[in-house]
PDB file of C-alpha atoms in Angstrom:
ATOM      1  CA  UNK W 146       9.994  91.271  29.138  1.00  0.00           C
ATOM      2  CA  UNK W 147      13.719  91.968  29.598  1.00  0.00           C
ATOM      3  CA  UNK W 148      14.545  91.790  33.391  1.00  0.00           C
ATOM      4  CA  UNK W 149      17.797  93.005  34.799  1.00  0.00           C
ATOM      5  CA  UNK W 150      19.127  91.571  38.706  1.00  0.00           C
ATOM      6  CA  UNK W 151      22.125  92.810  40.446  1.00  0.00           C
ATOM      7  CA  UNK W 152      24.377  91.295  42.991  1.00  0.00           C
ATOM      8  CA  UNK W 153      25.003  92.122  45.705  1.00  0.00           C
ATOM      9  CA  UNK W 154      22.406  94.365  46.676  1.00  0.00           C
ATOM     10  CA  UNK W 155      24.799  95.934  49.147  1.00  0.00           C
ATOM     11  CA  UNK W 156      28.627  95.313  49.642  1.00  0.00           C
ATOM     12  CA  UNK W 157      31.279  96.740  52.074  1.00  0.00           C
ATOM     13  CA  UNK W 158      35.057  96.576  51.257  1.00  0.00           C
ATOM     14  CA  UNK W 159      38.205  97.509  53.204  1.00  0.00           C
ATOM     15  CA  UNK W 160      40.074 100.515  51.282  1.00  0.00           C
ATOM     16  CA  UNK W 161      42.032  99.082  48.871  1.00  0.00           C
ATOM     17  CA  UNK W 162      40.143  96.256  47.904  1.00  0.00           C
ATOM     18  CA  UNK W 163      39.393  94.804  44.162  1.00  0.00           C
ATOM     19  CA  UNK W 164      36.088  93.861  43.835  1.00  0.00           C
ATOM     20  CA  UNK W 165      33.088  93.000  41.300  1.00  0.00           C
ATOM     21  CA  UNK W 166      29.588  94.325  41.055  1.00  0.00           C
ATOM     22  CA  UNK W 167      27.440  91.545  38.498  1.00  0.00           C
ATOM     23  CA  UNK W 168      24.460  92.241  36.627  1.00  0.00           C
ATOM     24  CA  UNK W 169      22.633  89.604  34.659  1.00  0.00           C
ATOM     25  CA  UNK W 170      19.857  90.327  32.176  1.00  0.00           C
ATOM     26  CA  UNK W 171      17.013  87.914  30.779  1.00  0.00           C
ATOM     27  CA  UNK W 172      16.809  88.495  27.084  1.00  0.00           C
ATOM     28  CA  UNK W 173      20.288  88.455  25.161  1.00  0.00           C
ATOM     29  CA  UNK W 174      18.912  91.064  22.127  1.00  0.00           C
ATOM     30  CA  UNK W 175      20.236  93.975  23.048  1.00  0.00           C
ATOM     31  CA  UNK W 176      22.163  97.253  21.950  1.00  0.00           C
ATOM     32  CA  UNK W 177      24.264  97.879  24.737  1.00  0.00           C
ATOM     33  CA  UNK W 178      24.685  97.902  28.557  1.00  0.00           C
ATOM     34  CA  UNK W 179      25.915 100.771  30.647  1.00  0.00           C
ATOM     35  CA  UNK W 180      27.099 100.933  33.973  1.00  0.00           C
ATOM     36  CA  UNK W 181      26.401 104.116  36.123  1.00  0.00           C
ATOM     37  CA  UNK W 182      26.557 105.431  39.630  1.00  0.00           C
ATOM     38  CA  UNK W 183      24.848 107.175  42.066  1.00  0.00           C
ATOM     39  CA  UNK W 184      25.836 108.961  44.793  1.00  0.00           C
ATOM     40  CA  UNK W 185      23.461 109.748  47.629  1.00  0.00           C
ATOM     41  CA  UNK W 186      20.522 112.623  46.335  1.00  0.00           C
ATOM     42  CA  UNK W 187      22.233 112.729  43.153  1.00  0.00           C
ATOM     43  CA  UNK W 188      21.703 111.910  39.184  1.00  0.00           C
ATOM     44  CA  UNK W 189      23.109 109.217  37.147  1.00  0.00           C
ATOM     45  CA  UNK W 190      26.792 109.285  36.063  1.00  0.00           C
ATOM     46  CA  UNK W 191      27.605 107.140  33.039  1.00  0.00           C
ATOM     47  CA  UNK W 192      30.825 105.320  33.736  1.00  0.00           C
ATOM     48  CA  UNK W 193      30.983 102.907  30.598  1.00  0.00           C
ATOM     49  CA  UNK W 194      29.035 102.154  27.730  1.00  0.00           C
ATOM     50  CA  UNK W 195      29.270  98.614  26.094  1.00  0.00           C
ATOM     51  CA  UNK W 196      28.316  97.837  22.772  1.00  0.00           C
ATOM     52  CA  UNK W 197      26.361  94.473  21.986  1.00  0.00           C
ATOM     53  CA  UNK W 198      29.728  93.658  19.661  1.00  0.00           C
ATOM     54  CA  UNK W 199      32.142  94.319  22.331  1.00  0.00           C
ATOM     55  CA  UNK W 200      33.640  91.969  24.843  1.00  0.00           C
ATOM     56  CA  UNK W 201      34.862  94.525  27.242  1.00  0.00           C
ATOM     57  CA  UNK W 202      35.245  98.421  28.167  1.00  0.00           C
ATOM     58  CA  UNK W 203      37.534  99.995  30.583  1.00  0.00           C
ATOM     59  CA  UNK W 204      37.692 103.486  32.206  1.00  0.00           C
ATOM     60  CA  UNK W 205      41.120 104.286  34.842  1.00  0.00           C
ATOM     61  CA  UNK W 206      39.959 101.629  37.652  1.00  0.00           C
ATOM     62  CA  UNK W 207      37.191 100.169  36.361  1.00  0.00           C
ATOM     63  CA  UNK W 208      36.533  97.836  33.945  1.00  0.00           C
ATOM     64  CA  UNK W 209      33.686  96.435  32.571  1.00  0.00           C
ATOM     65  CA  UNK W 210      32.651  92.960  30.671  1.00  0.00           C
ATOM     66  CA  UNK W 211      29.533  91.795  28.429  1.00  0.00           C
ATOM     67  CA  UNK W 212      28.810  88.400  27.836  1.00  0.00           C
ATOM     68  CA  UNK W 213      25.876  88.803  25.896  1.00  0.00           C
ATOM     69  CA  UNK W 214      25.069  85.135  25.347  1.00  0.00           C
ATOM     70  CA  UNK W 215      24.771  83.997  29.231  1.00  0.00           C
ATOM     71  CA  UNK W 216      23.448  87.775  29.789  1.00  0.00           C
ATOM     72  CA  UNK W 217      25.731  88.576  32.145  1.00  0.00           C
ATOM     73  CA  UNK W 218      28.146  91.556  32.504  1.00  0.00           C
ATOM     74  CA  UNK W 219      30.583  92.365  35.563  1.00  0.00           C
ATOM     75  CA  UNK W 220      32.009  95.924  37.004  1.00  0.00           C
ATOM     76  CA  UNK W 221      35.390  95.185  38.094  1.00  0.00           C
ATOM     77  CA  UNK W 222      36.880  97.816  40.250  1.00  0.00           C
ATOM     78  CA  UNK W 223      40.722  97.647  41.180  1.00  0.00           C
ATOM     79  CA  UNK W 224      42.429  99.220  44.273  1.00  0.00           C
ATOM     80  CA  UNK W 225      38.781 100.638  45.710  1.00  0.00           C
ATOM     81  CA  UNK W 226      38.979 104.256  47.605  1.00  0.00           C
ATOM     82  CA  UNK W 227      36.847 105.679  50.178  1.00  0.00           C
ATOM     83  CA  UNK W 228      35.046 108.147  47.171  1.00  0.00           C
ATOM     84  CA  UNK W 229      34.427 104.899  45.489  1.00  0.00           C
ATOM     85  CA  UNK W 230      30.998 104.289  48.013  1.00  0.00           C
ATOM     86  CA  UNK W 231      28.269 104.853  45.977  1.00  0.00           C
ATOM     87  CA  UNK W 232      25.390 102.605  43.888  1.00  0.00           C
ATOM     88  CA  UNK W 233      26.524 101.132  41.087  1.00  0.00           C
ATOM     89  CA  UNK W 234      23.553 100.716  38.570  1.00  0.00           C
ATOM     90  CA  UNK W 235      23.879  98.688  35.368  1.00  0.00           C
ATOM     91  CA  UNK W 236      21.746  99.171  32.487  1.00  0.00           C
ATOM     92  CA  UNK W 237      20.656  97.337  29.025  1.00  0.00           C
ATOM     93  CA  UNK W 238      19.147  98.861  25.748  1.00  0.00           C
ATOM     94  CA  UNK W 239      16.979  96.774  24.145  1.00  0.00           C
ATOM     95  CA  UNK W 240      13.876  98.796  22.429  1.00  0.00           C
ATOM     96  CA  UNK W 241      13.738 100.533  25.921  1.00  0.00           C
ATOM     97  CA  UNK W 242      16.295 101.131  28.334  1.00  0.00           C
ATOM     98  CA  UNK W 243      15.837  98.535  31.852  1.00  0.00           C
ATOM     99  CA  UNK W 244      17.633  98.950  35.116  1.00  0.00           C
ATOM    100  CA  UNK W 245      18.774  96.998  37.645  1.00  0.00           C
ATOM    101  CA  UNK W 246      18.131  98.075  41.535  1.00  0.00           C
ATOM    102  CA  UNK W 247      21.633  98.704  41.985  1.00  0.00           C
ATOM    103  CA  UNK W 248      24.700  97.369  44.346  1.00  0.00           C
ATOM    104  CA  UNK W 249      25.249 100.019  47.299  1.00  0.00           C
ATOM    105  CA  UNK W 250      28.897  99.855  47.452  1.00  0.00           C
ATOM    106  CA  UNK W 251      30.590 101.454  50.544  1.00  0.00           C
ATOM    107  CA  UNK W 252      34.131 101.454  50.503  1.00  0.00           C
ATOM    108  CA  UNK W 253      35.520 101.772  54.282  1.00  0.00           C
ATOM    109  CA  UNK W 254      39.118 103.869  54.722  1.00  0.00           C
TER     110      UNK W 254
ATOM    111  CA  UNK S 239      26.999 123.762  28.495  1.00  0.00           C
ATOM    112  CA  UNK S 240      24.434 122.951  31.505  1.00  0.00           C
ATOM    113  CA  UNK S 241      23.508 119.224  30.179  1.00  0.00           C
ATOM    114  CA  UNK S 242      20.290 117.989  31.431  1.00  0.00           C
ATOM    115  CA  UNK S 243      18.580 120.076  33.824  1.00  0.00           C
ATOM    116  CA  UNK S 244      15.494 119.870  36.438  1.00  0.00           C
ATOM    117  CA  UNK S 245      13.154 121.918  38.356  1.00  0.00           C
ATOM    118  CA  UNK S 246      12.173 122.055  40.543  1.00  0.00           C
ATOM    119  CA  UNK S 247      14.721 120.235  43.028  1.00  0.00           C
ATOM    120  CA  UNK S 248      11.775 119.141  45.202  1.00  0.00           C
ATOM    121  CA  UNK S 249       8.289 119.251  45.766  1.00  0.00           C
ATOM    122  CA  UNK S 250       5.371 118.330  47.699  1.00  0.00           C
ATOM    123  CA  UNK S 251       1.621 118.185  46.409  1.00  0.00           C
ATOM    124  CA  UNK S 252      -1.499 117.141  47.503  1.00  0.00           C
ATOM    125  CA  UNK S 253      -3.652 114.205  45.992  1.00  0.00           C
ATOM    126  CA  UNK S 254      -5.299 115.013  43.116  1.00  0.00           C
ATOM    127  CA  UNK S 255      -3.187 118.374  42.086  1.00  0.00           C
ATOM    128  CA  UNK S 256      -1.947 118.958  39.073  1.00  0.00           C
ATOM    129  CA  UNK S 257       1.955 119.767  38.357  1.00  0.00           C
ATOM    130  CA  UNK S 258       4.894 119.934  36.024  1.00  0.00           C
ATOM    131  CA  UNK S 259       8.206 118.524  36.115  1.00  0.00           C
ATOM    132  CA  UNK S 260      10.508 120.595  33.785  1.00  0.00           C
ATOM    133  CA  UNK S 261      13.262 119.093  31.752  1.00  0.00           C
ATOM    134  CA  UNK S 262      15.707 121.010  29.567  1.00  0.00           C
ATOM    135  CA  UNK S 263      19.291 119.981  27.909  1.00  0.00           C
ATOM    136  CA  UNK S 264      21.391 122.216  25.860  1.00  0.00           C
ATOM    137  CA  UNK S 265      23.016 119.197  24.286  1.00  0.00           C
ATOM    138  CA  UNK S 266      21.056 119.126  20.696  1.00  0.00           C
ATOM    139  CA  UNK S 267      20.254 115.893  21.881  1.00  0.00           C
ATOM    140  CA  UNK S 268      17.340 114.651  19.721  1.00  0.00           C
ATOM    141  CA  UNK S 269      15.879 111.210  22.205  1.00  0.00           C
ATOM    142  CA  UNK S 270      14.927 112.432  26.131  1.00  0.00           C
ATOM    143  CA  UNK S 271      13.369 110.206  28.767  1.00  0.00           C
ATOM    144  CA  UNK S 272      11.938 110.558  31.912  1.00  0.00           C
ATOM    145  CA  UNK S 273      12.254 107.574  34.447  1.00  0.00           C
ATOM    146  CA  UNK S 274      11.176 107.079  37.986  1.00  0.00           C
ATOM    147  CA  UNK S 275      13.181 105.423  40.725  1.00  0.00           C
ATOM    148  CA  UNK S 276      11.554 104.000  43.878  1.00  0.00           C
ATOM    149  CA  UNK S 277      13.204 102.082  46.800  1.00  0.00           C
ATOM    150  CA  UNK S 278      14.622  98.701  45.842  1.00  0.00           C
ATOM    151  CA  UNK S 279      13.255  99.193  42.017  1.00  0.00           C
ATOM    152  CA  UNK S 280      15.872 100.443  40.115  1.00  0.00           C
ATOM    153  CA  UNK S 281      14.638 103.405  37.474  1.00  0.00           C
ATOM    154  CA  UNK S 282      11.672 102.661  35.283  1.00  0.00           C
ATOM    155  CA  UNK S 283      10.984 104.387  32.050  1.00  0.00           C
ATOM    156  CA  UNK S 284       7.942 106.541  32.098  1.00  0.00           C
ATOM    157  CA  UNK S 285       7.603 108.255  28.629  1.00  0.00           C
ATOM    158  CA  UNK S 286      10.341 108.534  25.485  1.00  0.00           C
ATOM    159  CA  UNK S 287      10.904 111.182  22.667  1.00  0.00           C
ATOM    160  CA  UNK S 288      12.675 110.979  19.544  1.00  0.00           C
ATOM    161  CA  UNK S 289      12.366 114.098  17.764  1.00  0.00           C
ATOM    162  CA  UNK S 290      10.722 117.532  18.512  1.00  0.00           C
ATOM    163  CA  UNK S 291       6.525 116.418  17.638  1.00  0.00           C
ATOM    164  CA  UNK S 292       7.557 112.690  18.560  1.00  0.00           C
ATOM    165  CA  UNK S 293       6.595 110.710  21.848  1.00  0.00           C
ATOM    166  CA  UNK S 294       5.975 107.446  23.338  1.00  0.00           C
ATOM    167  CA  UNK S 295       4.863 105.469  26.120  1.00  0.00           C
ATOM    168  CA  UNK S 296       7.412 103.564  28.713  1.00  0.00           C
ATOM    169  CA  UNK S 297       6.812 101.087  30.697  1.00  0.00           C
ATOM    170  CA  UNK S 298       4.980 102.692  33.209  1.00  0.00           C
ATOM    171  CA  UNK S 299       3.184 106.199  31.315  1.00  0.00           C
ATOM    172  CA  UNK S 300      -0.264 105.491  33.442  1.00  0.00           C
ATOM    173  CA  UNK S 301      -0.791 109.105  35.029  1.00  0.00           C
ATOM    174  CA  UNK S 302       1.956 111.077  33.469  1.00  0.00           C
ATOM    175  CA  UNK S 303       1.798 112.921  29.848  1.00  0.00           C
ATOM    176  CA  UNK S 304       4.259 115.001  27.758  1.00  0.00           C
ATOM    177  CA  UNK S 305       4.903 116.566  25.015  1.00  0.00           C
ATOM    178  CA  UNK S 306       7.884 117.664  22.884  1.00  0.00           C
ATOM    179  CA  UNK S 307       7.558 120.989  21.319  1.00  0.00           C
ATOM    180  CA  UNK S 308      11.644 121.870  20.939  1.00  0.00           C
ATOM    181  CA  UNK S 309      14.670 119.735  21.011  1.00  0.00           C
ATOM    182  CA  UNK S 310      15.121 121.190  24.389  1.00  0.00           C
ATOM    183  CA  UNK S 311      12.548 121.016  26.408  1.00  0.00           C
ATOM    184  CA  UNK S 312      10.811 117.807  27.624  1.00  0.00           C
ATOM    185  CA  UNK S 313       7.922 118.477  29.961  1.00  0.00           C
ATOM    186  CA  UNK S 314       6.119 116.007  32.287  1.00  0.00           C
ATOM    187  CA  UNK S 315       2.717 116.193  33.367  1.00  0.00           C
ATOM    188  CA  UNK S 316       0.829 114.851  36.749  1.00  0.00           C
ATOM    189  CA  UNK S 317      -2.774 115.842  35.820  1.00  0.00           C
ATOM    190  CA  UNK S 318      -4.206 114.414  39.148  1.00  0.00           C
ATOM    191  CA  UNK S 319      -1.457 113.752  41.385  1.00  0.00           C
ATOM    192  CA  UNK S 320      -1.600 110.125  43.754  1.00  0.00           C
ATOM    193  CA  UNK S 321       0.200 108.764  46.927  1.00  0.00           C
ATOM    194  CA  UNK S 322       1.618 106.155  44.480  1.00  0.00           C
ATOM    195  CA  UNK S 323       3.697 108.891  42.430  1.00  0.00           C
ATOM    196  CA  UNK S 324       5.511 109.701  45.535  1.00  0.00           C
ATOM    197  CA  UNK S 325       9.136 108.948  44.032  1.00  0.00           C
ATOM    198  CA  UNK S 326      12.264 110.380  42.386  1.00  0.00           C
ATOM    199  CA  UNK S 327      11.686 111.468  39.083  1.00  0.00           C
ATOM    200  CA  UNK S 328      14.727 111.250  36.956  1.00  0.00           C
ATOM    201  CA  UNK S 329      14.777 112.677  33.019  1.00  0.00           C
ATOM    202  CA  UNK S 330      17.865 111.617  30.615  1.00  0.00           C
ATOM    203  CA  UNK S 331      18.935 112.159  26.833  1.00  0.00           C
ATOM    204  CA  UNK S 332      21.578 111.181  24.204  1.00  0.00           C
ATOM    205  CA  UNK S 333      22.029 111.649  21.087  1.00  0.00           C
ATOM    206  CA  UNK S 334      20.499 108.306  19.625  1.00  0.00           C
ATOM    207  CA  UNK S 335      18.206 106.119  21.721  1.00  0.00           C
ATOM    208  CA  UNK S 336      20.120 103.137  20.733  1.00  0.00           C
ATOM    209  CA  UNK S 337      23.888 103.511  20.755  1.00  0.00           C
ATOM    210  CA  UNK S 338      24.983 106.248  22.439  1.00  0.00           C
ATOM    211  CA  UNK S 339      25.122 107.137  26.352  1.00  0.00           C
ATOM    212  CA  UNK S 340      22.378 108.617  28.283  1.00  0.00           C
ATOM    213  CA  UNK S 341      23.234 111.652  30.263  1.00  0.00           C
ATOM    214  CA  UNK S 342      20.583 112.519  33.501  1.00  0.00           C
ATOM    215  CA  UNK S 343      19.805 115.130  35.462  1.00  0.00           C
ATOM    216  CA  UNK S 344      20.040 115.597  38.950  1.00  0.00           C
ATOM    217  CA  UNK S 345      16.339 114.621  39.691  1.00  0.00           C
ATOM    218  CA  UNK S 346      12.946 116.114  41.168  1.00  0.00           C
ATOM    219  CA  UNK S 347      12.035 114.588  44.404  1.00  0.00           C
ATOM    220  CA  UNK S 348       8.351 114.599  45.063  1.00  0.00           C
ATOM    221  CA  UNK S 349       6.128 113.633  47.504  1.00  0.00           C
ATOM    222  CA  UNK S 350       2.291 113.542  47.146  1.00  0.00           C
ATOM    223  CA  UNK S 351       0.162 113.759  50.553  1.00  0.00           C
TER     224      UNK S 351
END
């Protein structure tokens, strides 16, 4: 059974700040990984979608790696602003889809 | 268009009352989802459709049912409602189950007494 950790579970960052959010997962056969956020109450916003084939993904700030055979993958987020706090979730697809609890993220001004 | 969305936005029931969590996207998105998320557990996949006529069990489908009778519409069913469904019911879809990115809804929040 595919099992997905994140760490931290909670981080807190002066404004301004680059930092990384990991996620590791168990079993290496999968279709992709996404990572998402949450905000407080809210749904799930996609951020970035990595295929199994791909190395790496990258959105304005954030960027995102896969490293499928050590099941690992890494949210990098460069010069972090206050509207940054959130949770950060990451995901994998393998025949279903398997979260991890999330990093709480709360970037201070 | 709307994407995915919920009703209602919140409710509260009483053990062993029946309900029905609405789900509708206006994305001709042929796989939807519904997921749970509890404290400290990340989101857990309940039940999965691939088609209008098509479902399947998630990981945890014990006390839930659907059914997919349009590309649109993916219902959820509590037939006899428990303290341990008290959570934040989330439903999602995309366009392929495998490759593509999952959009979600905003969520129902309920809370059985």
């Amino acid at each position: 059974k595919q099992e997905v950790t994140q760490i931290p579970a909670a981080l807190s960052v002066p404004e301004g700040e680059n930092l990384v959010l990991n996620c590791s997962f168990t079993d290496s056969a999968i279709y992709n990984l996404q990572w998402f956020r949450q905000d407080p109450g809210k749904g799930l916003t996609s951020l970035l979608l990595i295929q199994s084939s791909q190395r790496e993904q990258t959105s304005g700030r954030l960027n995102a790696s896969l490293d499928k055979s050590s099941g690992r993958s890494t949210l990098y987020i460069a010069a972090s602003q206050p509207g940054d706090s959130a949770t950060y979730l990451c995901a994998v697809r393998d025949n279903d889809m398997r979260f991890g609890a999330g990093t709480r993220l709360t970037v201070k001004p | 268009n709307a994407g995915v969305t919920q009703t209602p936005k919140f409710q509260v029931l009483k053990t062993g009352q029946s309900m029905t969590l609405q789900c509708a996207q206006d994305m001709n998105h042929e796989y939807m989802s519904w997921y749970r998320q509890d404290p400290g557990m990340g989101l857990r996949l309940i039940h999965y459709s691939v088609g209008a006529g098509i479902t399947d069990q998630g990981e945890v489908p014990n006390g839930y049912n659907v059914s997919r009778s349009t590309t649109e519409d993916f219902p959820l069913r509590l037939l006899s409602a428990a303290p341990s469904q008290t959570s934040v019911y989330f439903c999602a879809s995309s366009t392929h189950p495998q490759g593509e990115t999952q959009y979600f809804g905003p969520g129902t929040r309920l809370l059985v007494l």
